[in-house]
XYZ file of C-alpha atoms in Angstrom:
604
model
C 117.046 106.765 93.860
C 115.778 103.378 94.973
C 118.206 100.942 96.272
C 117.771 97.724 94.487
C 116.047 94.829 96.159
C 118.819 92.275 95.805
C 121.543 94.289 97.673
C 123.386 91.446 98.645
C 124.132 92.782 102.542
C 120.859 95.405 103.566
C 121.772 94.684 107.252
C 123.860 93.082 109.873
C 122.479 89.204 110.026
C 119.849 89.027 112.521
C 121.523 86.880 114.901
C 123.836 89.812 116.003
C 120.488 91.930 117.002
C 118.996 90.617 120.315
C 115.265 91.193 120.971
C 113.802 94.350 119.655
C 116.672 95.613 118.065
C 116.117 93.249 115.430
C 113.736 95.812 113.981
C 116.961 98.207 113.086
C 117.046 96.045 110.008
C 114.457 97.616 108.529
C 116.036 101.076 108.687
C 117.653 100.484 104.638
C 113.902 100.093 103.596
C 112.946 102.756 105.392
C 116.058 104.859 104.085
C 115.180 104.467 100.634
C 111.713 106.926 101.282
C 113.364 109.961 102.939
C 110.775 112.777 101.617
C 107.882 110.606 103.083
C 109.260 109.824 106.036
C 110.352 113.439 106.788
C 106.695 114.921 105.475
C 104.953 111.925 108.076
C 107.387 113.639 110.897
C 106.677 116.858 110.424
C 102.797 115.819 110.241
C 103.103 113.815 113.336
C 105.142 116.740 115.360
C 102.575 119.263 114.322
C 99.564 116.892 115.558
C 100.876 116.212 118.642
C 101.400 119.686 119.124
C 98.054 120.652 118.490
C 96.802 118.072 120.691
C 99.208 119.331 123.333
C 98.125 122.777 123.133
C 94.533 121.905 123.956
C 94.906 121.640 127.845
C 96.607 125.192 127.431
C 93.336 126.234 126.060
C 90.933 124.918 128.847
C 93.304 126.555 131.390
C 92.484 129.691 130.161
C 88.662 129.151 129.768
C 88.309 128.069 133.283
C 90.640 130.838 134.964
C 89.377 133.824 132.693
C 86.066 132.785 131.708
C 84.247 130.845 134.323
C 86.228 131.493 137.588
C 87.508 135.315 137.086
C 84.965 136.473 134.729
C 87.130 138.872 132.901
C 85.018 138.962 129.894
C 81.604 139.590 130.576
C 80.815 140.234 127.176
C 81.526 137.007 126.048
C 84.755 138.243 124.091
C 86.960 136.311 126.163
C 85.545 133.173 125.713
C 84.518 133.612 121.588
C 88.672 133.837 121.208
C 89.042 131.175 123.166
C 86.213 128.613 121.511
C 87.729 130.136 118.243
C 91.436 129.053 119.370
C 89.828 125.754 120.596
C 88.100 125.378 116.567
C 91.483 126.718 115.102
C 93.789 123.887 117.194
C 90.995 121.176 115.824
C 91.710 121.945 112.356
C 95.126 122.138 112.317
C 95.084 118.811 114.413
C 92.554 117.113 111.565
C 94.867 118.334 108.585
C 98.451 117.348 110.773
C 96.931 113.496 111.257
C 95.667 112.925 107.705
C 98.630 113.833 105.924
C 100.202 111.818 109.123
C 98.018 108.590 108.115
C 98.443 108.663 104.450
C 102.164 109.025 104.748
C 102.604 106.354 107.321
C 100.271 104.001 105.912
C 102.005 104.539 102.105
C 105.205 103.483 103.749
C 104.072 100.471 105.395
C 102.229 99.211 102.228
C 105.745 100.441 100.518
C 108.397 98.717 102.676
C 106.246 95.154 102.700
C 105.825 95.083 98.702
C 109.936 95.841 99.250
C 110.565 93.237 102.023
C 108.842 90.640 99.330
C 110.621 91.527 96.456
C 113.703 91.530 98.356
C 113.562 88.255 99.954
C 111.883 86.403 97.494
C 114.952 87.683 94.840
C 117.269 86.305 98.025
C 115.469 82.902 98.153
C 115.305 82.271 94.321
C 119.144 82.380 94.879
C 119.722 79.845 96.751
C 121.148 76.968 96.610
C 119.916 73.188 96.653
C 120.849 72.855 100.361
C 118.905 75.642 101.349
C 115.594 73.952 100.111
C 116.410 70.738 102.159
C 116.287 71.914 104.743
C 113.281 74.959 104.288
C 109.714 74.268 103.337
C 108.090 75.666 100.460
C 105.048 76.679 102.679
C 107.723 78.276 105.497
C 108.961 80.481 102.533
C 105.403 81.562 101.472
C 104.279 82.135 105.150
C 107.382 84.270 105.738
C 106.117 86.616 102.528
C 102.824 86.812 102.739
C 101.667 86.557 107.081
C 105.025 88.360 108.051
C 105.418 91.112 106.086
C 101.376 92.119 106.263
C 102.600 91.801 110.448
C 105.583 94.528 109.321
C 103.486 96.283 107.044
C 100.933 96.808 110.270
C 103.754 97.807 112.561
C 105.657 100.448 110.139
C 102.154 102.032 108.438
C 100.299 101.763 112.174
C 101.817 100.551 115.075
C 104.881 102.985 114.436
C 103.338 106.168 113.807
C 100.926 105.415 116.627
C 104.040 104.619 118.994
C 105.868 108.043 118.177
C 102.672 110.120 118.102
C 101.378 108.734 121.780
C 105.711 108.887 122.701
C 105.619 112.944 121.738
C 101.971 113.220 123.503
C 104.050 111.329 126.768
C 107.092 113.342 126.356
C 105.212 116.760 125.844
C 102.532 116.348 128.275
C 105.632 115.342 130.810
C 107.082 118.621 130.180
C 103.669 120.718 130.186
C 102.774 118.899 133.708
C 106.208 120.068 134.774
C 105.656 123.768 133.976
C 102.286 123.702 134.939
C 103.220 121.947 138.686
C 106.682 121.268 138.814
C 106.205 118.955 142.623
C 103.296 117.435 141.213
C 104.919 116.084 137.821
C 107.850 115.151 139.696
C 106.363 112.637 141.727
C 104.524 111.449 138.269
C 107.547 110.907 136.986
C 109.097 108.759 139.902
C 106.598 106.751 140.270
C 106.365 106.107 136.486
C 109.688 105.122 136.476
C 108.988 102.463 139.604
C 106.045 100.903 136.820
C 107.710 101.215 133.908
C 110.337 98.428 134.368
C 107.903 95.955 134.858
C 106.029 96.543 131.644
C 109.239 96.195 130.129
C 110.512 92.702 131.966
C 106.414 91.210 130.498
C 107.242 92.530 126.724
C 110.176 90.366 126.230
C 108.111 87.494 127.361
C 105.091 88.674 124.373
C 108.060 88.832 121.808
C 109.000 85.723 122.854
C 105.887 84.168 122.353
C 105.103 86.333 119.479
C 108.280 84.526 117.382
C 106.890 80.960 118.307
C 102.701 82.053 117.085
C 104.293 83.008 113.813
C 106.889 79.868 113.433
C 103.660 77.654 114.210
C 101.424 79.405 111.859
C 104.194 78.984 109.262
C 104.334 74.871 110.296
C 100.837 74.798 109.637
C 101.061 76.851 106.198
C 104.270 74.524 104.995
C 102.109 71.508 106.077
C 99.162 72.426 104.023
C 101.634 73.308 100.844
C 103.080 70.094 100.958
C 99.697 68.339 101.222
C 98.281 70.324 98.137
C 101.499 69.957 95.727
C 100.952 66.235 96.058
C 96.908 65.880 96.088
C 97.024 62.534 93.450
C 98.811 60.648 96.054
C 96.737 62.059 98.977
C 93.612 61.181 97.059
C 94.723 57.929 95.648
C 95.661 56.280 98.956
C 92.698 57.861 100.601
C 94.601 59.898 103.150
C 92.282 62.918 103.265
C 91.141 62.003 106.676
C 95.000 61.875 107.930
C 95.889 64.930 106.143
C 92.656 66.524 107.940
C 93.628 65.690 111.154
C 97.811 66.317 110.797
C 96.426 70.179 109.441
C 93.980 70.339 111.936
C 96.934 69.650 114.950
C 98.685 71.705 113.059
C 96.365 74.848 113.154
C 95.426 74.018 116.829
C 98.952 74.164 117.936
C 98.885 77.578 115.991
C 95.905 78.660 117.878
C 97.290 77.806 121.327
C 100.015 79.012 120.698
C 98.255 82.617 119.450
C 96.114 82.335 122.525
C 99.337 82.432 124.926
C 100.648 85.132 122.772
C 96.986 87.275 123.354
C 96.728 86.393 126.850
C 100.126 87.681 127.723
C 99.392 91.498 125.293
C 95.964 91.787 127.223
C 97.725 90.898 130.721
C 100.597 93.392 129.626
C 98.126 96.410 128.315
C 95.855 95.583 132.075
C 99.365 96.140 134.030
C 100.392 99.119 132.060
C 96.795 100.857 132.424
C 96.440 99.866 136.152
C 100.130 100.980 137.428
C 99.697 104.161 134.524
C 96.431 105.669 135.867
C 97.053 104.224 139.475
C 99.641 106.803 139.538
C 97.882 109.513 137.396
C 94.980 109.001 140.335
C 97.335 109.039 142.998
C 99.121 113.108 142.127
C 95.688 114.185 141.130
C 94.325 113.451 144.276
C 97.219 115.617 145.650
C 96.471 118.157 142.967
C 92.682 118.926 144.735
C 93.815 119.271 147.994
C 96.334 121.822 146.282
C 93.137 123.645 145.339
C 91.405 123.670 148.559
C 94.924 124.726 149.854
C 94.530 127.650 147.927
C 97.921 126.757 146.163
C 97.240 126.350 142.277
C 94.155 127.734 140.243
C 91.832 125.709 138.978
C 92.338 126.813 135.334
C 95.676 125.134 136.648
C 94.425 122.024 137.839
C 92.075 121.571 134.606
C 95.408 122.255 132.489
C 97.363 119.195 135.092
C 94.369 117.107 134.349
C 94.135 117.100 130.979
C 98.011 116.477 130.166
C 97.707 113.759 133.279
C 95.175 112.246 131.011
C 96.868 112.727 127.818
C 100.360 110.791 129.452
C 97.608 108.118 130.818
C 96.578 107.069 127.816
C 99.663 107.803 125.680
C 101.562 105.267 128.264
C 98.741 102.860 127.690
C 98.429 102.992 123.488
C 102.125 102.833 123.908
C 101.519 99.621 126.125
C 99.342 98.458 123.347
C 101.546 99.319 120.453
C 104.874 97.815 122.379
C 103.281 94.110 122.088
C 102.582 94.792 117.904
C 106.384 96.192 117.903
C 107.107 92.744 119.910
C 104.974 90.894 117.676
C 106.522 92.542 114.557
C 110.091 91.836 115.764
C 109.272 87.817 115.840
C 108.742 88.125 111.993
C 110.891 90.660 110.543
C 114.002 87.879 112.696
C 112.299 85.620 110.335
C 112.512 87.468 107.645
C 115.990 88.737 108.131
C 116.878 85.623 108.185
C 115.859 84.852 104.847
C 117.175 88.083 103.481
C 120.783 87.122 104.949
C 120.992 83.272 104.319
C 124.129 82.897 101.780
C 124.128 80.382 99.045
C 127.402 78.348 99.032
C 127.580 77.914 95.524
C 129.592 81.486 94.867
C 129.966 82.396 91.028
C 132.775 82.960 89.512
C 133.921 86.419 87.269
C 134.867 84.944 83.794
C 132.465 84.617 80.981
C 132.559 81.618 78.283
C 133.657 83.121 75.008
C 131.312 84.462 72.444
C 130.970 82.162 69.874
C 130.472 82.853 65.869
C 128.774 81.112 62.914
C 132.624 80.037 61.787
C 133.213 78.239 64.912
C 132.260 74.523 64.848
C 129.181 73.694 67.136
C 128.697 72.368 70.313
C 131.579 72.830 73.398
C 133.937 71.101 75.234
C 132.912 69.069 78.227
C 135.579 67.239 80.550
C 135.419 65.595 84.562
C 138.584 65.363 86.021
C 138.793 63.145 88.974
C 135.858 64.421 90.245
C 134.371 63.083 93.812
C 131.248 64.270 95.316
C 128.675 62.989 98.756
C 125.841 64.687 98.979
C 125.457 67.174 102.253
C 122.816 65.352 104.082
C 124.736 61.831 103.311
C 128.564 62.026 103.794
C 129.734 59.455 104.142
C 127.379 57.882 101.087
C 129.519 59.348 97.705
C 127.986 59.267 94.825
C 130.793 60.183 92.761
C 133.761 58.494 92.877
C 137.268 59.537 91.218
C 134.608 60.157 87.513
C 136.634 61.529 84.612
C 135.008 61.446 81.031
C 135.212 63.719 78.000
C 132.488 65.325 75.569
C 134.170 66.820 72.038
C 132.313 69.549 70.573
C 128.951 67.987 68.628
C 129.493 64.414 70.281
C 126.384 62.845 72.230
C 127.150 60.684 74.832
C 124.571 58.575 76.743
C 124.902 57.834 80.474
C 123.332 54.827 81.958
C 123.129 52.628 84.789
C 120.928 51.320 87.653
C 119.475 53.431 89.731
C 121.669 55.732 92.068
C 124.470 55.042 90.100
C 125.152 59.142 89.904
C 123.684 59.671 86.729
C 121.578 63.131 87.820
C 124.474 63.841 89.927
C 126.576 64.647 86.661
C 123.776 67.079 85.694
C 123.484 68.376 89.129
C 127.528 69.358 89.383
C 127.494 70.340 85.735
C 124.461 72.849 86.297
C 126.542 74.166 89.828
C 123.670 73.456 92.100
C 126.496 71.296 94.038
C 130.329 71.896 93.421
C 132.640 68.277 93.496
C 134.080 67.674 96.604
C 136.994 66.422 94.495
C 138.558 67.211 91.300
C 137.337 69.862 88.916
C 135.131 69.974 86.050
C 135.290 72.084 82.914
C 133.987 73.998 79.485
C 136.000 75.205 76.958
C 139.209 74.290 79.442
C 137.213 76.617 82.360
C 136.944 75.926 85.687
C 133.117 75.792 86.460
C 133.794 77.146 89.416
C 135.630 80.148 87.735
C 132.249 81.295 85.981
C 129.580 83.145 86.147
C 126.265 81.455 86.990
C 124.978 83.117 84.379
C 127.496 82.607 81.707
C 127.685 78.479 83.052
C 123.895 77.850 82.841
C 123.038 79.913 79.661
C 125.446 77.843 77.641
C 123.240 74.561 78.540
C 119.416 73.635 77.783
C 117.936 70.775 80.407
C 115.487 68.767 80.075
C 114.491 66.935 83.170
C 112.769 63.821 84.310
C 110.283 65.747 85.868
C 109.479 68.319 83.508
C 108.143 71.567 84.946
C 105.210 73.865 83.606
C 103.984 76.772 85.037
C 100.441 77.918 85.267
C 100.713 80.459 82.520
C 99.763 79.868 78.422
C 101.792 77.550 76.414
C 103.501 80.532 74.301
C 105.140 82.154 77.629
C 106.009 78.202 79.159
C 108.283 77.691 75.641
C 109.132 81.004 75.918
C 110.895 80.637 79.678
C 113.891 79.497 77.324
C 114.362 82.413 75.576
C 112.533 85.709 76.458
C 113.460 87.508 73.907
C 112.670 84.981 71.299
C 109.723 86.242 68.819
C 106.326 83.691 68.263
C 107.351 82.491 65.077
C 110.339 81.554 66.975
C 108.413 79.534 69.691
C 105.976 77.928 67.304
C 109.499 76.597 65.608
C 111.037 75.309 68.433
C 107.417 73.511 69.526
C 107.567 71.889 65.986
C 110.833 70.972 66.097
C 109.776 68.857 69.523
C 106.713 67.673 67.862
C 104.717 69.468 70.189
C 102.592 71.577 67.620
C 99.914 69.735 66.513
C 99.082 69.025 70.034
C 98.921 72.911 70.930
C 97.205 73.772 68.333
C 94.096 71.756 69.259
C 93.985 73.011 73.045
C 91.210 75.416 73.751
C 93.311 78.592 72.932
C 96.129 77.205 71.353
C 99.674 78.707 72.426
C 97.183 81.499 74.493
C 95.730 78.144 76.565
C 96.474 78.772 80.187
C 97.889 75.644 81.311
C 97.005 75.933 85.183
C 98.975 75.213 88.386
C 101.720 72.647 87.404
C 100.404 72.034 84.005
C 97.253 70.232 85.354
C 95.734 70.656 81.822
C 98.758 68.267 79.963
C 99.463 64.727 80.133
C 103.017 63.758 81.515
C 103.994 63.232 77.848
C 102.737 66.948 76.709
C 104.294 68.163 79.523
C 107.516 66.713 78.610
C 107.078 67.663 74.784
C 106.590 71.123 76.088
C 109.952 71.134 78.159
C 111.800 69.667 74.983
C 110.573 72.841 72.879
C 111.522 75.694 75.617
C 115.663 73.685 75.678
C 115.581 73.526 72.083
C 114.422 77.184 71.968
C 117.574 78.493 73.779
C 119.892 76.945 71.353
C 122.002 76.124 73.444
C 125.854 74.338 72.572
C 125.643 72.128 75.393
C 122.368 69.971 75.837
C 121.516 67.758 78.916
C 118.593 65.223 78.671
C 117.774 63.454 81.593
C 115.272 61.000 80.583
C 113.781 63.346 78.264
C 111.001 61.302 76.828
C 110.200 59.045 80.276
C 106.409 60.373 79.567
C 105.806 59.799 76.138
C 103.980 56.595 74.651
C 105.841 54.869 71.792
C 104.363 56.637 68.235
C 105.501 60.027 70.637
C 108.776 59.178 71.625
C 109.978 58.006 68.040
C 108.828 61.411 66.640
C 110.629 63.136 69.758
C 114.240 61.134 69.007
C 113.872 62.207 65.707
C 113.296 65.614 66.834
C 116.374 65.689 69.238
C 118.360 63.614 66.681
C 118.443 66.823 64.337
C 118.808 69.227 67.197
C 121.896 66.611 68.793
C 123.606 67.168 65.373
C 124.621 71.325 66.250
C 125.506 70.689 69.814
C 127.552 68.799 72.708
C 124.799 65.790 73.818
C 124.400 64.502 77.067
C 121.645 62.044 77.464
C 120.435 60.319 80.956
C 118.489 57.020 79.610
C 117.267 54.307 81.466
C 115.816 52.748 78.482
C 118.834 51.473 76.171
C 116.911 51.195 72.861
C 117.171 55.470 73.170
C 120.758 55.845 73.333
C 121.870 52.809 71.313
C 123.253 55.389 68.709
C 125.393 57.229 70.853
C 128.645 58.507 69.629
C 129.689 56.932 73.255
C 127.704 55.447 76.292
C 129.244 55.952 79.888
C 127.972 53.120 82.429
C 128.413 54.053 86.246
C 127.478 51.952 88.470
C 127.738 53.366 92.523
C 129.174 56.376 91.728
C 132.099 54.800 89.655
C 132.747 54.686 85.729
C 133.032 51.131 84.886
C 132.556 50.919 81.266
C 132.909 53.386 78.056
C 131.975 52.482 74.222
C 129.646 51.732 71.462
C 126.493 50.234 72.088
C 127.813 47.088 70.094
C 132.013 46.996 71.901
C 129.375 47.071 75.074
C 127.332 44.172 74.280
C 130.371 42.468 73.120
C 132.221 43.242 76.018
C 129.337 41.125 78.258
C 130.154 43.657 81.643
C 127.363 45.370 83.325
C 125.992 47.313 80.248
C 125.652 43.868 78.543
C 123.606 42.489 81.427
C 121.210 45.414 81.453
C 120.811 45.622 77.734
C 119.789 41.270 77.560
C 117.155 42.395 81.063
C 115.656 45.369 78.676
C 115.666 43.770 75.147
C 115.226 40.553 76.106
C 112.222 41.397 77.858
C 110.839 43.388 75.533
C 110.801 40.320 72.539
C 108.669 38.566 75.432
């Protein structure tokens, strides 16, 4: 049975795996295919065998046919062109069922490197993504794992297969001239330990080509997710030049990489064959000597020249396995990283028809700075309550905390103070799952995905039916605009929702909350995007769908939450006032201020 890609520990983290080893994390993938691996090892034994048995063959045609002449009808040598046709066939059928297992598994094992770290990364949690690109992430799928998928459906099978040809043609030189492979053997052990010292320098340099090819990749992503601003300031020329540094440095870096695989394959071949040269030579005057046949010395020649080139494919596959340990480190450590945010076990209580809507909200002394700013809180000692079907409007100036409350209440960050609870739970006692499907968000920046307008409402609920979408998009006044797109709900709406104005966008995000019916609803500036005939139709919208559930509503603009069961008003991280919009105005404190800056302005 397949192990599941989101096996929360596959392998030891990749820091405890120097060099090469690193590649023993990919043994679970491999695990999970134990038929194919053991039919490509019994392929690859029985083609190396073959291939080993051919130098047996030649012995025997030079000795008995040629030199001795034992069969002067030709008998001898039919069996032994027959053998010769017989080991061919064998060999063809043992490396195609070799090839098609081997490359299966590497095509395999990448598709289930992807799905496993991409499953890992979607986990995370805000703090991984400020620190790692979007375009690192994609590089690490899509350029590493085609390097891994080359390495276990190639390079691999071509290591072993050239490692039994080295290993069996070792042991054949041995029984065919036991003083003769002997010295082989010492003096491939006096070459082999430099080839070994140069590939730690290629993996070396292997891991930097791949972490500069993923610079250049993240550059590029960042460039293209924010092409209005590139194009509005005229930048193209400076975002030419920054990708074109950025691909250069890639290149160099590649070069150094090449130049140090093609100086490591030239030493392997030169010290390989230098010593191949150096017995055979001792093997002829064996020969004139009168010491060894030369069916024997044809058989020593051909193995001597099957090790030679085994040692130097295995030269040649050693930098890919180099190469391939750079990115699967890289991808390990993706696979490993840990979110901090850890769920809880308990699950918020089912709730019936009977029960009355909405939930229970409450901050109790809760204090929170932001990782990357310490000593900068933007929460300060904030307690407030939310009763079942209440709305309450939060407002402010800007970086007051007001996203922060949706940011701790949605457990991307957990308080570094106090606690904060639903229903009397612990956030931090639930399940993610449990915690986030009991809320619909709306946010600032609504998001819209390149697929059709049915599926982009439907992200709210999957199982909810059409009829069931086209409610929820009237309900957020979004229908009549859908229905005169190209395709209607089946319009593709294209990377981002190119194909929507900010307000449709929004209108869209409204309808996929509202479609999850959810008891606790967070708006945080909800209708920023919409022009005013849109954003009256919208409030009336969310009016109804405030009435069945718990209300919390981010607003710059007063005039939106002026009808509030309650407005909060924070100002640097602190709670400073709480009321009606009119106790507010009366009281003449900060909310007062902002509300004669807005309205007055707006009579103007």
């Amino acid at each position: 049975m397949q192990a599941s890609p989101t096996d929360p520990a596959i392998a030891p983290p990749a820091a405890a795996r120097p060099g090469w080893r690193v590649l023993a994390g990919l043994q679970p993938f491999l695990g999970r295919y134990p038929a194919r691996l053991a039919v490509a090892a019994i392929a690859l034994l029985v083609a190396a065998a073959a291939t080993l048995a051919v130098p047996i063959a030649f012995r025997h045609l030079v000795d008995l046919g040629f030199v001795e002449g034992a069969a002067a009808d030709g008998r001898g040598i039919d069996g032994v062109f027959l053998a010769l046709f017989g080991v061919a066939v064998v060999l063809a059928m043992g490396t195609a069922v070799r090839y098609y297992s081997v490359s299966w598994l590497g095509e395999r094992i990448a598709a289930d490197l992807r799905e496993s770290v991409y499953s890992r990364v979607l986990r995370q949690d805000p703090r991984f993504f400020e620190t790692m690109r979007t375009g690192e992430i994609l590089s690490r799928l899509s350029a590493d794992t085609t390097l891994i998928q080359t390495l276990v459906g190639t390079s691999v099978s071509l290591g072993l297969r050239n490692a039994l040809l080295f290993a069996g043609g070792i042991a054949m030189m041995l029984v065919t001239s036991g003083r003769l492979a002997g010295l082989i053997v010492a003096l491939m052990l006096i070459v082999v330990a430099p080839i070994l010292a140069f590939g730690r320098r290629v993996r070396r340099l292997s891991r930097t080509s791949q972490d500069r090819l993923a610079d250049a990749s993240a550059l590029a992503g960042e460039t293209l997710g924010a092409m209005a601003i590139v194009q509005a300031f005229v930048r193209e020329p400076l975002e030419t030049r920054r990708y074109a540094a950025a691909t250069e440095a890639a290149f160099a870096s590649a070069v150094r990489r090449t130049r140090a695989r093609a100086l490591l394959t030239v030493l392997a071949i030169v010290l390989v064959f230098g010593a191949v040269v150096f017995v055979l030579w001792l093997g002829a005057q064996a020969v004139m000597a009168g010491s060894m046949s030369p069916g024997e010395l044809a058989q020593f020649v051909l193995y001597a020249v099957l090790v030679a080139g085994a040692a130097g494919a295995i030269a040649e596959v050693f930098g890919d396995v180099q190469r391939a340990a750079g990115a699967t480190e890289r991808l390990l450590d993706l696979l490993h990283a840990q979110p901090l945010i850890r769920p809880g076990t308990r699950r918020l209580a089912s709730r019936g028809p009977a029960d009355p809507p909405g939930i229970t909200m409450a901050f109790e002394s809760v204090g929170f700075a932001y990782p990357s700013r310490p000593d900068d809180p933007a929460l300060v000692d904030l307690s407030f309550r939310a009763e079942r079907g209440e709305t309450v409007a939060i407002v402010g100036p800007s970086g007051a905390g007001k996203t922060t409350i949706f940011q701790l209440l949605l457990r991307f960050h957990d308080p570094s103070r106090g606690r904060i609870r639903l229903e009397g739970v612990d956030t931090r006692e639930l399940t993610l799952e449990s915690l986030r499907e009991s809320m619909g968000f709306v946010s600032q920046d609504s998001a819209v995905f390149s697929v059709d307008v049915m599926e982009n409402i439907r992200y709210g609920r999957l199982e909810a039916s059409d009829a069931e979408v086209i409610a929820a998009a009237r309900a957020a006044h979004a229908h009549e605009f859908i229905e005169r797109l190209p395709d209607g709900y089946r319009t593709a709406l294209g990377e981002r929702g190119v194909r929507l104005s900010g307000g449709q966008r929004q209108r869209i995000a409204i309808a996929r909350a509202l479609l999850r019916n959810p008891p606790l609803l967070l708006l945080d500036e909800a209708t920023s995007a919409l022009d005013a005939e849109s954003e009256r139709a919208v409030q009336a919208a969310l009016a109804d769908a405030m009435q069945a559930r718990t209300t919390l509503v981010i607003a710059h603009r007063l005039a939106t939450v002026m009808h509030a069961d309650r407005i909060l008003v924070l100002d640097a991280g602190r709670l400073v006032e709480s009321g009606s919009h009119a106790d507010l105005v009366a009281a003449g404190g900060l909310y007062a201020r902002l509300a004669a800056m807005q309205f007055d302005g707006a009579s103007r």
